[in-house]
Coordinates of C-alpha atoms in Angstrom, one line a residue:
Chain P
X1412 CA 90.3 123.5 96.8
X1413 CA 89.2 120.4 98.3
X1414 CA 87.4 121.4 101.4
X1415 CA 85.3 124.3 102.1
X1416 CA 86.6 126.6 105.3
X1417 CA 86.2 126.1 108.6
X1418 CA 86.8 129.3 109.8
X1419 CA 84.4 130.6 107.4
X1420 CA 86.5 134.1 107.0
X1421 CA 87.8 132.5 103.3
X1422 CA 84.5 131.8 102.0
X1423 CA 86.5 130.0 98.7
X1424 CA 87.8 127.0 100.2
X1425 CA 91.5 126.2 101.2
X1426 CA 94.2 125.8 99.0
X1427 CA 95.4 122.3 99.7
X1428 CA 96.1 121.0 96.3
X1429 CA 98.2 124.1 94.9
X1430 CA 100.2 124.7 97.9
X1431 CA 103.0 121.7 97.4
X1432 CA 103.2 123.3 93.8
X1433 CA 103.7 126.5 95.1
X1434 CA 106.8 125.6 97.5
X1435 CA 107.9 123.7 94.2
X1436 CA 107.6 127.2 91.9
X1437 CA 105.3 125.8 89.7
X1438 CA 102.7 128.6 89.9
X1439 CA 102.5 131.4 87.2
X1440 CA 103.4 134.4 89.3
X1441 CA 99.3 135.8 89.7
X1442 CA 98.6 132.1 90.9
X1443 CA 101.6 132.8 93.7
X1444 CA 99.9 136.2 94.7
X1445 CA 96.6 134.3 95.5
X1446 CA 98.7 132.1 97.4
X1447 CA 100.3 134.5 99.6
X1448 CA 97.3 136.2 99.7
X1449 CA 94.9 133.8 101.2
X1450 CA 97.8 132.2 103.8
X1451 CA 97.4 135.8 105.5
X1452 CA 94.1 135.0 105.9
X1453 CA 93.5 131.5 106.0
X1454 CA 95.5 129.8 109.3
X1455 CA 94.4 126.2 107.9
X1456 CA 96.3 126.8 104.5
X1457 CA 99.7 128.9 106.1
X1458 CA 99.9 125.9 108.6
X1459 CA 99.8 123.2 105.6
X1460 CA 102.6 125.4 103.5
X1461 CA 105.0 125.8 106.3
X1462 CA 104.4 121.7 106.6
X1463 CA 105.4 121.8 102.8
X1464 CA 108.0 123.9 103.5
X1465 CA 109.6 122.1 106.2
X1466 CA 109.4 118.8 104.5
X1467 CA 111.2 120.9 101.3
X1468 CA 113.9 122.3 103.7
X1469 CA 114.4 118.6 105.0
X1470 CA 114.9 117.2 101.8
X1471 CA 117.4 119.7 100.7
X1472 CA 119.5 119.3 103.8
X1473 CA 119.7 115.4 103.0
X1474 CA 121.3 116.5 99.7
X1475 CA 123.6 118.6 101.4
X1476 CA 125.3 115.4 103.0
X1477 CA 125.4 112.8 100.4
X1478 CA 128.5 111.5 100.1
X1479 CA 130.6 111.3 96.9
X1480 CA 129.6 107.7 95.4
X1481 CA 133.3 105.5 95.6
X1482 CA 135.5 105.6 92.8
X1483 CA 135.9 101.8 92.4
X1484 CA 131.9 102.4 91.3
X1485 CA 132.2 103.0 87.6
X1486 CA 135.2 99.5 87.6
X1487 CA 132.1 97.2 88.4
X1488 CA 129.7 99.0 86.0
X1489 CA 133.0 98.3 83.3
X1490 CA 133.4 95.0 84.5
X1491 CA 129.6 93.8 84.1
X1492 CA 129.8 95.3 80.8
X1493 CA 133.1 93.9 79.9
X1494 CA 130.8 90.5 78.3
X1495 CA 129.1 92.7 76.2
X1496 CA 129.7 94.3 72.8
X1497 CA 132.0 97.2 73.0
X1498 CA 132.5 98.1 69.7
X1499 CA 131.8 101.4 68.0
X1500 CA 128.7 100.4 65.8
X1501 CA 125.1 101.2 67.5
X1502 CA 123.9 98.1 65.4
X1503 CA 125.7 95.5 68.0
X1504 CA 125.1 97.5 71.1
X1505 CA 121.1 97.2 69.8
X1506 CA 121.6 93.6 69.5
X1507 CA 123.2 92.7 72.6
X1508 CA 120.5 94.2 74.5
X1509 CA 117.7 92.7 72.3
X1510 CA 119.4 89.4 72.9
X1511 CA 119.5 89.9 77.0
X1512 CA 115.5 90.9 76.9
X1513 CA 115.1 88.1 75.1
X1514 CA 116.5 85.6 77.7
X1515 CA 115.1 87.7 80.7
X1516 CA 111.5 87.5 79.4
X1517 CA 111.6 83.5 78.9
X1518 CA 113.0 83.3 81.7
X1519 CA 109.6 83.9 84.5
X1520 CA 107.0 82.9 81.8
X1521 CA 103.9 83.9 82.2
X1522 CA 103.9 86.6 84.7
X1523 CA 107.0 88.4 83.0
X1524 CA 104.1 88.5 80.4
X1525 CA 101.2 90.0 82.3
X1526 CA 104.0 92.5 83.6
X1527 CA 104.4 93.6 80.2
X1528 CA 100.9 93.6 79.3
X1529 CA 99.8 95.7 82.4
X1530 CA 102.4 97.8 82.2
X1531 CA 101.2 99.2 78.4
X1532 CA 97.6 98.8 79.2
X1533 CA 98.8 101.8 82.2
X1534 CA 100.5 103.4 79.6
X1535 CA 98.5 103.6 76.3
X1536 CA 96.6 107.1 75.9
X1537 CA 93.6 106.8 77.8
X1538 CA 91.5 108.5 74.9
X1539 CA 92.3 105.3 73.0
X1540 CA 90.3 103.3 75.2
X1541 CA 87.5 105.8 75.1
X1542 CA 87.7 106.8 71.6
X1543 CA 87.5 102.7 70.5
X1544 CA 84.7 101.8 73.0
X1545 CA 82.7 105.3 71.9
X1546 CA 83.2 104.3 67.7
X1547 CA 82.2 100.5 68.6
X1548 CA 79.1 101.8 71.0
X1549 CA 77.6 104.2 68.0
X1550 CA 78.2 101.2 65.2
X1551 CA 76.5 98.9 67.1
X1552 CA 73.5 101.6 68.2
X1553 CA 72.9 102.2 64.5
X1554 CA 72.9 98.5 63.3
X1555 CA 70.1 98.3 66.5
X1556 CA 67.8 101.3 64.9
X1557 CA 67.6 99.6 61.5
X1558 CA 64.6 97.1 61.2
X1559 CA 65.7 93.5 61.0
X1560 CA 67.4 92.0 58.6
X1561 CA 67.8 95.6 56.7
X1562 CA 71.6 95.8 56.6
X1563 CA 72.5 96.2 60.1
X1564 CA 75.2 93.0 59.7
X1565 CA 76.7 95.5 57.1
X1566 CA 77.0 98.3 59.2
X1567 CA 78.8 96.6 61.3
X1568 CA 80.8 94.7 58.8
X1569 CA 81.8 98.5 57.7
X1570 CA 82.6 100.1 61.2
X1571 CA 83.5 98.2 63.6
X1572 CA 86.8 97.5 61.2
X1573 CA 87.5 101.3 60.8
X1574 CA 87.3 101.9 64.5
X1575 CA 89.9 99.3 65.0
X1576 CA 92.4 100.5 62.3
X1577 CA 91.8 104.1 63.7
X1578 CA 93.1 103.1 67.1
X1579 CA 95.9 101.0 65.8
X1580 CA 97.2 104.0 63.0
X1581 CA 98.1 105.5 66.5
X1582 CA 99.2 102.9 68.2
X1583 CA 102.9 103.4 68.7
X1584 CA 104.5 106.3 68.0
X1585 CA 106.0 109.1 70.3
X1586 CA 103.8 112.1 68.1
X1587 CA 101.0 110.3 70.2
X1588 CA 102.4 108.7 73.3
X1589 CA 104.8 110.6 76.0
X1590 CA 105.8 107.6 77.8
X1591 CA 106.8 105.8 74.6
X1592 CA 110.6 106.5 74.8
X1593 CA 110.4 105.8 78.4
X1594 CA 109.1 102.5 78.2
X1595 CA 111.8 101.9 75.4
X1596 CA 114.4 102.9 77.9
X1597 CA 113.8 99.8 80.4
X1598 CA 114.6 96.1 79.3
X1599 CA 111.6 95.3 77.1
X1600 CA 111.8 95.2 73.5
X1601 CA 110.3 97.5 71.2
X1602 CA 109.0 94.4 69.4
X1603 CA 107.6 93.3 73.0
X1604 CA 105.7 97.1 73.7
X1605 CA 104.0 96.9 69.5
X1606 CA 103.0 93.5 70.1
X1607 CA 101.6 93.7 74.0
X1608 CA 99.7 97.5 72.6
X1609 CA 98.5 95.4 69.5
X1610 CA 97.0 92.2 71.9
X1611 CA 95.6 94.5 74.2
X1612 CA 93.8 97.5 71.9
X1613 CA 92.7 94.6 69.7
X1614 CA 91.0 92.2 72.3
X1615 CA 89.6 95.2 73.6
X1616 CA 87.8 96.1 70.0
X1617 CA 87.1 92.9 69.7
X1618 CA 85.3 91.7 73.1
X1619 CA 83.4 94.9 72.6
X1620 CA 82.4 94.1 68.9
X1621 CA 81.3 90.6 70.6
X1622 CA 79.5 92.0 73.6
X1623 CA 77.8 94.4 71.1
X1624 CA 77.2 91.6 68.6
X1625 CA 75.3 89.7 71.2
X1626 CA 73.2 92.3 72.5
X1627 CA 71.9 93.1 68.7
X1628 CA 71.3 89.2 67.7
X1629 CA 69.5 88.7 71.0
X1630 CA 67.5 92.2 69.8
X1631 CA 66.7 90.7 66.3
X1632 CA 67.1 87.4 67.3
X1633 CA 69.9 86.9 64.7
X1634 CA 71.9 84.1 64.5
X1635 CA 75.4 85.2 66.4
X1636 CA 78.1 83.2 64.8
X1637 CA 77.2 84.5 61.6
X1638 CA 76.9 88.3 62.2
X1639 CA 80.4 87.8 64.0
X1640 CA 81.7 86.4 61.2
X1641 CA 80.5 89.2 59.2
X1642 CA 83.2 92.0 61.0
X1643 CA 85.5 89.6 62.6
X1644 CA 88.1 89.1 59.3
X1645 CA 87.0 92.4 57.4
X1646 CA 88.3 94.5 61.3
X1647 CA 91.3 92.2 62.0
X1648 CA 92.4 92.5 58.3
X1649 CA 91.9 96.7 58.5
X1650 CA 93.5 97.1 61.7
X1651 CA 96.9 94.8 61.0
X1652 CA 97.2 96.3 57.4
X1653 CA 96.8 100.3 59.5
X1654 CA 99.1 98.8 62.6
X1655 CA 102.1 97.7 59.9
X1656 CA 101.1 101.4 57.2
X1657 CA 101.6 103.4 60.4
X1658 CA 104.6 102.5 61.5
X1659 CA 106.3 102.8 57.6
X1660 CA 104.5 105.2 56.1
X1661 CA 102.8 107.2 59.8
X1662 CA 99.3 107.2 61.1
X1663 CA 97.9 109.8 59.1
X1664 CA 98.9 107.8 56.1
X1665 CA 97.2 104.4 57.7
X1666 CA 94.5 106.4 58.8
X1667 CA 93.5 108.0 55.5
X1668 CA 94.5 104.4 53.2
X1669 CA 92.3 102.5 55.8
X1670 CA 89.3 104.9 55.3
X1671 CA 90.3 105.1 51.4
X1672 CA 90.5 101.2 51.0
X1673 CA 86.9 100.8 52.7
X1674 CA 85.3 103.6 50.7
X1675 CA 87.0 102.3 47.5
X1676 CA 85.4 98.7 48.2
X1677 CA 82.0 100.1 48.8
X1678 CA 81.8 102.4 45.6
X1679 CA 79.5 101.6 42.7
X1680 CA 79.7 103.0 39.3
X1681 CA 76.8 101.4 37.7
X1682 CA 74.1 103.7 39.0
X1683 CA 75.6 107.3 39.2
X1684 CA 78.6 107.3 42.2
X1685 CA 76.5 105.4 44.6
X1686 CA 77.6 103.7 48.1
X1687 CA 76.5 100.4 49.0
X1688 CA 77.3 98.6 52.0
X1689 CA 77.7 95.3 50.9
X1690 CA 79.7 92.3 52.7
X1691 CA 80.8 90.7 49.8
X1692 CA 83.1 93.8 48.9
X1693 CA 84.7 93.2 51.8
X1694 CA 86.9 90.8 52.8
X1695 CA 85.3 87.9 54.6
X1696 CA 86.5 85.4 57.8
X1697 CA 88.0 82.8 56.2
X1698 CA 91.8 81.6 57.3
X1699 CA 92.9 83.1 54.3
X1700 CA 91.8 86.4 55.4
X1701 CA 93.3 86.1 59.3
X1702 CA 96.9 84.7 57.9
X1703 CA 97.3 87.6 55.9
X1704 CA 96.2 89.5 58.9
X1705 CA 98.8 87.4 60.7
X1706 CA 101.5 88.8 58.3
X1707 CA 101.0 91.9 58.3
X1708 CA 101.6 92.2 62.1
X1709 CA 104.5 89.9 61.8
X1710 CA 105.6 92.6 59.2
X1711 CA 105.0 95.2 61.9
X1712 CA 106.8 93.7 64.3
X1713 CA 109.9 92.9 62.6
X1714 CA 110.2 96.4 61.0
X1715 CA 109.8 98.0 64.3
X1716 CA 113.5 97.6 66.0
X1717 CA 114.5 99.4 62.0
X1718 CA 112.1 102.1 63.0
X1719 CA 114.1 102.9 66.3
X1720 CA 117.4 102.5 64.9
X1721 CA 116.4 105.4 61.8
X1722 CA 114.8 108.0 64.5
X1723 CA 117.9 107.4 66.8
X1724 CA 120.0 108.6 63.9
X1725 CA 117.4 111.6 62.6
X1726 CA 118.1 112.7 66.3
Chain K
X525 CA 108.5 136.5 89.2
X526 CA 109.2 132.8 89.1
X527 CA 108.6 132.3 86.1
X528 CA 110.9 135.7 84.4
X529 CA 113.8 133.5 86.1
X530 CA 112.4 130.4 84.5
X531 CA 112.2 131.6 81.1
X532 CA 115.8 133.2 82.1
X533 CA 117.8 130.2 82.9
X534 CA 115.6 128.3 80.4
X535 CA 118.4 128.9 77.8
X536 CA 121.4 127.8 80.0
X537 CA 119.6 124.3 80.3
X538 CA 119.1 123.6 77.3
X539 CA 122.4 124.4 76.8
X540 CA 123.4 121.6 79.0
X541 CA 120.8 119.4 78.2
X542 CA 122.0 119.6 74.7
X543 CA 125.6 118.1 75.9
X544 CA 124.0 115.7 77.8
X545 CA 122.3 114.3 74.6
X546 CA 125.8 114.3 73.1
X547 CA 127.2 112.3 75.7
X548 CA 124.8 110.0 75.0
X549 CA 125.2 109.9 71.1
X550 CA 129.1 109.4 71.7
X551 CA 127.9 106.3 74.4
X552 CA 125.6 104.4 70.9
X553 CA 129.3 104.9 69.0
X554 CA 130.6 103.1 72.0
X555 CA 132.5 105.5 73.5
X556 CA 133.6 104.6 77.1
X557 CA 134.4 108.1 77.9
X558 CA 131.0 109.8 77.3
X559 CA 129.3 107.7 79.8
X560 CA 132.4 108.2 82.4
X561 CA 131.6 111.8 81.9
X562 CA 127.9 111.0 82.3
X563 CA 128.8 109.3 85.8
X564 CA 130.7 112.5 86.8
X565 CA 127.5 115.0 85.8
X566 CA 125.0 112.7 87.7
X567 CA 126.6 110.6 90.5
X568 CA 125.5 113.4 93.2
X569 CA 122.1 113.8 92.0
X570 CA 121.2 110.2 91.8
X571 CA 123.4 109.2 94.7
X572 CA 120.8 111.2 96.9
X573 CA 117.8 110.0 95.2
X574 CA 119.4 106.7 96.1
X575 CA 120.4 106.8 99.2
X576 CA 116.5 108.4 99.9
X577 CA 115.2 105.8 98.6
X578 CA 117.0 102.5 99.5
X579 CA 117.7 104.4 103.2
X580 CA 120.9 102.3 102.8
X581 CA 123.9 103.7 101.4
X582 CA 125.6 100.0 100.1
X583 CA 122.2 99.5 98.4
X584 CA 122.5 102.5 97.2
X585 CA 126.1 102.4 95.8
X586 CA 125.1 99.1 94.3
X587 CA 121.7 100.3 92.7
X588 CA 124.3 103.5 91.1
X589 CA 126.1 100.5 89.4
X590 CA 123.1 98.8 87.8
X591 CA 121.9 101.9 86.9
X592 CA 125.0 103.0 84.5
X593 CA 125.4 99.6 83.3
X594 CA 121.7 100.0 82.4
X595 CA 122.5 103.1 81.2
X596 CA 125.3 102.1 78.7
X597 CA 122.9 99.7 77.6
X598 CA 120.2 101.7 77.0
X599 CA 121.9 104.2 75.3
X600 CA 121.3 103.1 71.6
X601 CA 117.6 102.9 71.9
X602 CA 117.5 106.9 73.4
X603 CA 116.0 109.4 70.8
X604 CA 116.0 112.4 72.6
X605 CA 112.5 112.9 73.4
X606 CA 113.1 113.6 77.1
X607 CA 115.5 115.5 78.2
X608 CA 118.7 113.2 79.7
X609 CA 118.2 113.6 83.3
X610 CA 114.9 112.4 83.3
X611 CA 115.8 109.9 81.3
X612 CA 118.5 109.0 84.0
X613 CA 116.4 109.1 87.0
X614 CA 113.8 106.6 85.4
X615 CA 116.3 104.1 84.8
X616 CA 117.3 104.8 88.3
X617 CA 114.1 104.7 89.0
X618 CA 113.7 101.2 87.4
X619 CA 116.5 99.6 89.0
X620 CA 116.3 100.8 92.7
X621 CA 112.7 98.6 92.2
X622 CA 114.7 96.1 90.8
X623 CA 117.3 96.0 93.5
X624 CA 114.9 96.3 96.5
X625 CA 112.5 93.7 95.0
X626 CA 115.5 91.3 95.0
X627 CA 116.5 92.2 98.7
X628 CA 113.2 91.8 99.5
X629 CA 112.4 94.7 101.4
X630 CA 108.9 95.9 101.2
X631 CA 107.4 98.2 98.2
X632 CA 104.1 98.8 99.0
X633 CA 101.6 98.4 96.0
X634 CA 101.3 101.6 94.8
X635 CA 97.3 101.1 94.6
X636 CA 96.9 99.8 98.2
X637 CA 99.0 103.3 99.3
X638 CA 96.7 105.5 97.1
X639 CA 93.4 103.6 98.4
X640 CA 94.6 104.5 102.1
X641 CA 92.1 107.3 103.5
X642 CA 93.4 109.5 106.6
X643 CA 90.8 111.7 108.4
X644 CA 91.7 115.1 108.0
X645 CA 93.5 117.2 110.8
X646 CA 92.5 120.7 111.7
X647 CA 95.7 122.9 112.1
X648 CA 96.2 122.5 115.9
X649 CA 96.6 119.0 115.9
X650 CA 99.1 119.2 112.8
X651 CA 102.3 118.3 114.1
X652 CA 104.3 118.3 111.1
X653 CA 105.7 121.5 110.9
X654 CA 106.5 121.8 114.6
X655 CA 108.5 118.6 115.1
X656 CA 112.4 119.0 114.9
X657 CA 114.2 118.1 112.0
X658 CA 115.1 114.6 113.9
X659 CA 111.4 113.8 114.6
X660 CA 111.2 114.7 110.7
X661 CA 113.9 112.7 109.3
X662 CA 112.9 109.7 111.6
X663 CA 109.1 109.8 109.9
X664 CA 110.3 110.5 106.4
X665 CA 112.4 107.2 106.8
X666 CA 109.7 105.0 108.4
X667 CA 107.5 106.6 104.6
X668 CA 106.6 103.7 102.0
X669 CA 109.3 103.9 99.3
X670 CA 107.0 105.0 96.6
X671 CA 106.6 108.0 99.3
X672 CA 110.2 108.7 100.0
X673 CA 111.1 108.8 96.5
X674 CA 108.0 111.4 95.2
X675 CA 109.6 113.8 97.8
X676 CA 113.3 113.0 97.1
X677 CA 112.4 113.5 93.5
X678 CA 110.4 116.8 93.4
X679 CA 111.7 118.6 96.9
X680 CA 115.3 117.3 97.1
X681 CA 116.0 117.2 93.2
X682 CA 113.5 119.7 92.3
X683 CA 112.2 118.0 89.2
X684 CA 108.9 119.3 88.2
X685 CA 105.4 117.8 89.1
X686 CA 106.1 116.5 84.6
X687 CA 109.2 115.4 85.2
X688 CA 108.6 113.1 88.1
X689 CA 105.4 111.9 86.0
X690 CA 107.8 110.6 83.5
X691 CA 110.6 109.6 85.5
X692 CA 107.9 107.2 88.0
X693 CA 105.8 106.5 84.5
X694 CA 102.4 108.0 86.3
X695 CA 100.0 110.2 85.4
X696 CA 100.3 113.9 86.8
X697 CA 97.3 113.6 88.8
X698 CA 99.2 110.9 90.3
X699 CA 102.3 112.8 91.6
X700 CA 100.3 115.2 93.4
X701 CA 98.3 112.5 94.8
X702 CA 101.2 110.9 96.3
X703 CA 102.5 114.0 97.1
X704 CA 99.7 114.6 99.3
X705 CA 99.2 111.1 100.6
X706 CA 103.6 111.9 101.8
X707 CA 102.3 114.6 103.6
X708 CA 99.4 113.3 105.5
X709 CA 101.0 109.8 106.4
X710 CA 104.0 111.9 108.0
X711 CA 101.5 114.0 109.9
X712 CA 99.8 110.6 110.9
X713 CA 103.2 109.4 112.2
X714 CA 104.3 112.3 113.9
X715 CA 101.3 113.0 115.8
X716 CA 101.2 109.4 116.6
X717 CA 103.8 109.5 118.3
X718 CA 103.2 112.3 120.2
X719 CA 100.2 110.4 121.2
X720 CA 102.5 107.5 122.7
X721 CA 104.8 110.2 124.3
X722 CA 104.6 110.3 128.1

C-alpha cells in the first residue's frame, strides 16, 4: 500500500508492494483472495499485475532457450583445478584455499581491506549495532545523573565493558547470523570475517564510550584521559576474553562467565553480601592488561578455521 | 491453495536437497564425480541466470567455469545451513561480479540505482504490459545488471523473495525494492521510447 487511490472507488490504497509477490506465489492463500479481489476493482493495481506478469512470462521464455552449457566446460574447471590439492582429506582442500585467500588479499592492500570490512559491517545483525549503542547510551546517562565525583567513573568502568562482551558473545556464529555461511562460501577467510566483525563492533563500542566519555567530563569537568582509562582495559579485556569463550565454549556460555566474572570481582563479604563498584577490582589499562587482551583474540582467531572444520563434520 | 501444494512438494525437495548436500560432502572427500554430477543438476539453471545476467553467452560459459572451480573449492567450508542451490547461485552470484568487473563492463553501484526516484505513472501511460515481447526483451537487456539479475533470479528461476536475499547477500526489504525499481525503469524505457517513435 504505498499510495492512496486515485480513483477513489478502493478507499484502502493500491496494492503495489504485494503484487510482484503474488505473481511469485508468495502470498498465504486469504492474502491471494484480497488480491484478486481488489484487481476487479482497482484498474491501477490489475494494470501493474499484468506488468508483473508479463515481465514473469518473459523471463520464463528466456529459460526455455538456454542452450546446454558445452561439454569441454567442466575440462577447464579440471584443468584450473589440476594445481590444487586433489586428495581425499577435507583438511588439504581447507588449506589450499586458505592459502589462495591469503595471496589474493595481500595482493590490492588496502582497499581489499575496506572491501572486507564493509562487506561485514552490511552483514552483522543490525540489532548489534543498536543493542551496543542503546547499552553504552544508558551507562553513560546514569554516570551523568550521579553528582560529581560520586562514582560515576565506576559505572562506567562496570558497563561499558559488559555491553561490549555482550555484543562480541554473539559475534560469529550462524545460531545468530544468516549470512554467516554465505560469507564463508566466497574467498575470504573465516579468520578474515572474526577479525574484520571484531575491529568493527569494537571501534564502534569504543568511539561511543569516548564520545560518551567526553560529553560527561565536559558535564563534571572531569579530567578525560583518566575516566577513559578507567573502562578502556577493564572493556577490551571483557570483550576479547567473551569473543575467544564464545566461539569454544558458545555465547550463552561467554555471556553468562562475562556477567559472572564482573559480579564475582565486585562482591564483598566483609559487610553482609554487599556490591561495590570499585575500579580497583577490576582490571586496569595498563599494557599488561591490553596484551592479554591481544591474546585472547589471537586465540580466537586461530581456533576459528578448527571451529569450521568440527561443524562441517557434525553436518 | 498455493500454499497446500507448497507444503505438498515441500517433502520432494527436501528430498533432493538432501542429495544435493551429499554431493557436496563426497566433493570435501575429494571426490571428482560428485561435483560432475553437481554440474549436470545445475548447468541449466545457472546457465540462464548467466546468460541474463552477462547478456553474453561466452561470458557466460566462462563465468559457469569459475563458478564450479569456486565451487570445488568452496566445498569444505559448506555446513549445510542453506540449502545447495542457493548456495550455488551466490557463488555464481559472486563470480559473474567478478568476471564482469574484470571485463569492465558497467555494474552500477547498487546505492546510486536504489537512490534513483521515477515519477509515478497512472495506468494509461504504462506501457509495460502492452509492448511485444521484443520491445520487452530489448528493455530488460538495456536494465542495470543488479536489475537483470533480481528478475532472472526470482521470475526466471523462481527462487523466493529469501532465497534471492541470501543468494545477492541483501536484506529482504532490499529484493523487493529492486524488484520494484526493475519494474519502473522498464516502464521508463518503454514509454521512452514510445515517446521518440514517429
Amino acid at each position: 500500500m504505498t499510495h492512496d487511490s486515485m480513483h477513489g472507488e478502493w478507499p484502502v490504497g493500491h496494492m503495489t508492494d504485494d503484487l510482484p509477490l503474488y505473481v511469485l506465489r508468495e502470498l498465504s492463500a486469504v492474502e491471494e483472495l484480497r488480491i484478486r479481489e481488489h484487481v476487479v476493482a482497482c484498474a491501477s493495481c490489475a494494470a501493474d499485475l499484468r506488468e508483473w506478469e508479463a515481465v514473469a512470462g518473459l523471463e520464463r521464455a528466456a529459460l526455455r532457450t538456454v542452450p546446454t552449457p558445452p561439454r569441454g566446460l567442466m575440462d577447464g574447471v579440471w584443468a584450473a583445478l589440476a594445481s590444487e590439492s586433489l586428495a581425499p582429506e577435507p583438511a588439504p582442500v581447507v588449506e589450499e584455499r586458505r592459502a589462495r585467500v591469503r595471496h589474493t588479499s595481500l595482493a590490492p592492500g588496502g582497499m581489499h581491506v575496506m572491501a572486507v570490512l564493509l562487506a561485514q559491517c552490511r552483514l552483522l545483525p543490525r540489532v548489534m549495532w543498536s543493542a551496543s549503542a542503546m547499552g553504552i547510551l544508558l551507562a553513560v546517562l546514569f554516570a551523568a545523573t550521579l553528582p560529581r565525583g560520586t562514582g560515576e567513573a565506576n559505572v562506567l568502568a562496570f558497563a561499558l565493558p559488559l555491553v561490549a562482551a555482550a555484543g562480541m558473545a554473539f559475534l560469529y556464529g550462524p545460531e545468530t547470523d544468516m549470512s554467516l555461511e554465505l560469507a564463508l562460501s566466497t574467498p575470504t577467510s573465516a579468520r578474515t570475517v572474526l577479525l574484520s566483525r571484531f575491529a568493527l563492533l569494537f571501534s564502534f563500542d569504543a568511539l561511543l564510550a569516548v564520545a560518551g566519555t567526553v560529553a560527561l567530563a565536559l558535564w563534571h569537568g572531569e579530567n578525560l584521559a583518566a575516566l577513559v582509562a578507567v573502562w578502556l582495559g577493564p572493556m577490551t579485556l571483557l570483550a576479547a576474553l567473551s569473543l575467544l569463550v564464545s566461539l569454544v565454549l558458545g555465547p550463552g556460555t561467554a555471556l553468562g562467565g562475562a556477567a559472572a566474572l564482573w559480579l564475582l570481582r565486585l562482591i564483598h563479604l566483609s559487610d553482609g553480601v554487599s556490591l561495590h563498584l570499585i575500579p580497583s577490582a577490576l582490571p586496569p589499562t595498563t599494557p599488561a592488561v591490553l596484551l592479554l587482551a591481544a591474546g585472547c583474540v589471537a586465540g580466537a582467531v586461530l581456533y576459528v578455521p578448527r571451529l569450521e572444520r568440527l561443524r562441517q563434520w557434525q553436518d | 491453495m498455493a500454499q497446500t501444494l507448497r507444503d505438498g512438494i515441500g517433502g520432494m525437495v527436501e528430498t533432493a536437497d538432501e542429495a544435493e548436500r551429499q554431493l557436496i560432502r563426497r566433493m570435501s572427500a575429494g571426490e571428482r564425480e560428485a561435483l560432475t554430477a553437481l554440474f549436470l543438476r545445475f548447468r541449466m539453471p545457472l546457465f540462464g541466470y548467466l546468460i541474463r545476467v552477462t547478456d553474453c553467452r561466452e561470458l557466460a560459459e566462462d563465468v559457469l567455469q569459475e563458478t564450479f572451480i569456486a565451487v570445488w573449492r568452496a566445498a569444505p567450508s559448506y555446513s549445510g545451513r542453506s540449502a545447495v542451490r542457493t548456495w550455488l547461485f551466490g557463488i555464481a552470484h559472486h563470480q559473474a561480479h567478478n568476471v564482469l568487473r574484470r571485463a569492465a563492463l558497467p555494474v552500477a553501484e547498487p546505492a546510486e540505482l536504489e537512490r534513483a526516484e521515477s515519477p509515478w505513472p497512472t495506468p494509461e501511460e504504462a506501457s509495460l504490459a502492452a509492448a511485444s515481447r521484443r520491445e520487452l526483451h530489448a528493455a530488460v537487456r538495456r536494465l542495470s545488471l543488479i536489475q537483470r539479475e533480481v528478475l532472472a533470479l526470482a521470475f526466471g528461476q523462481e527462487l523466493s523473495i529469501a532465497e534471492i536475499a541470501a543468494v545477492l547477500d541483501i536484506p529482504v526489504g532490499t529484493v523487493k525494492s529492486r524488484l520494484r525499481d526493475a519494474k519502473r525503469a522498464l516502464r521508463a524505457d518503454l514509454s521512452a521510447g514510445k515517446d521518440h517513435a514517429p
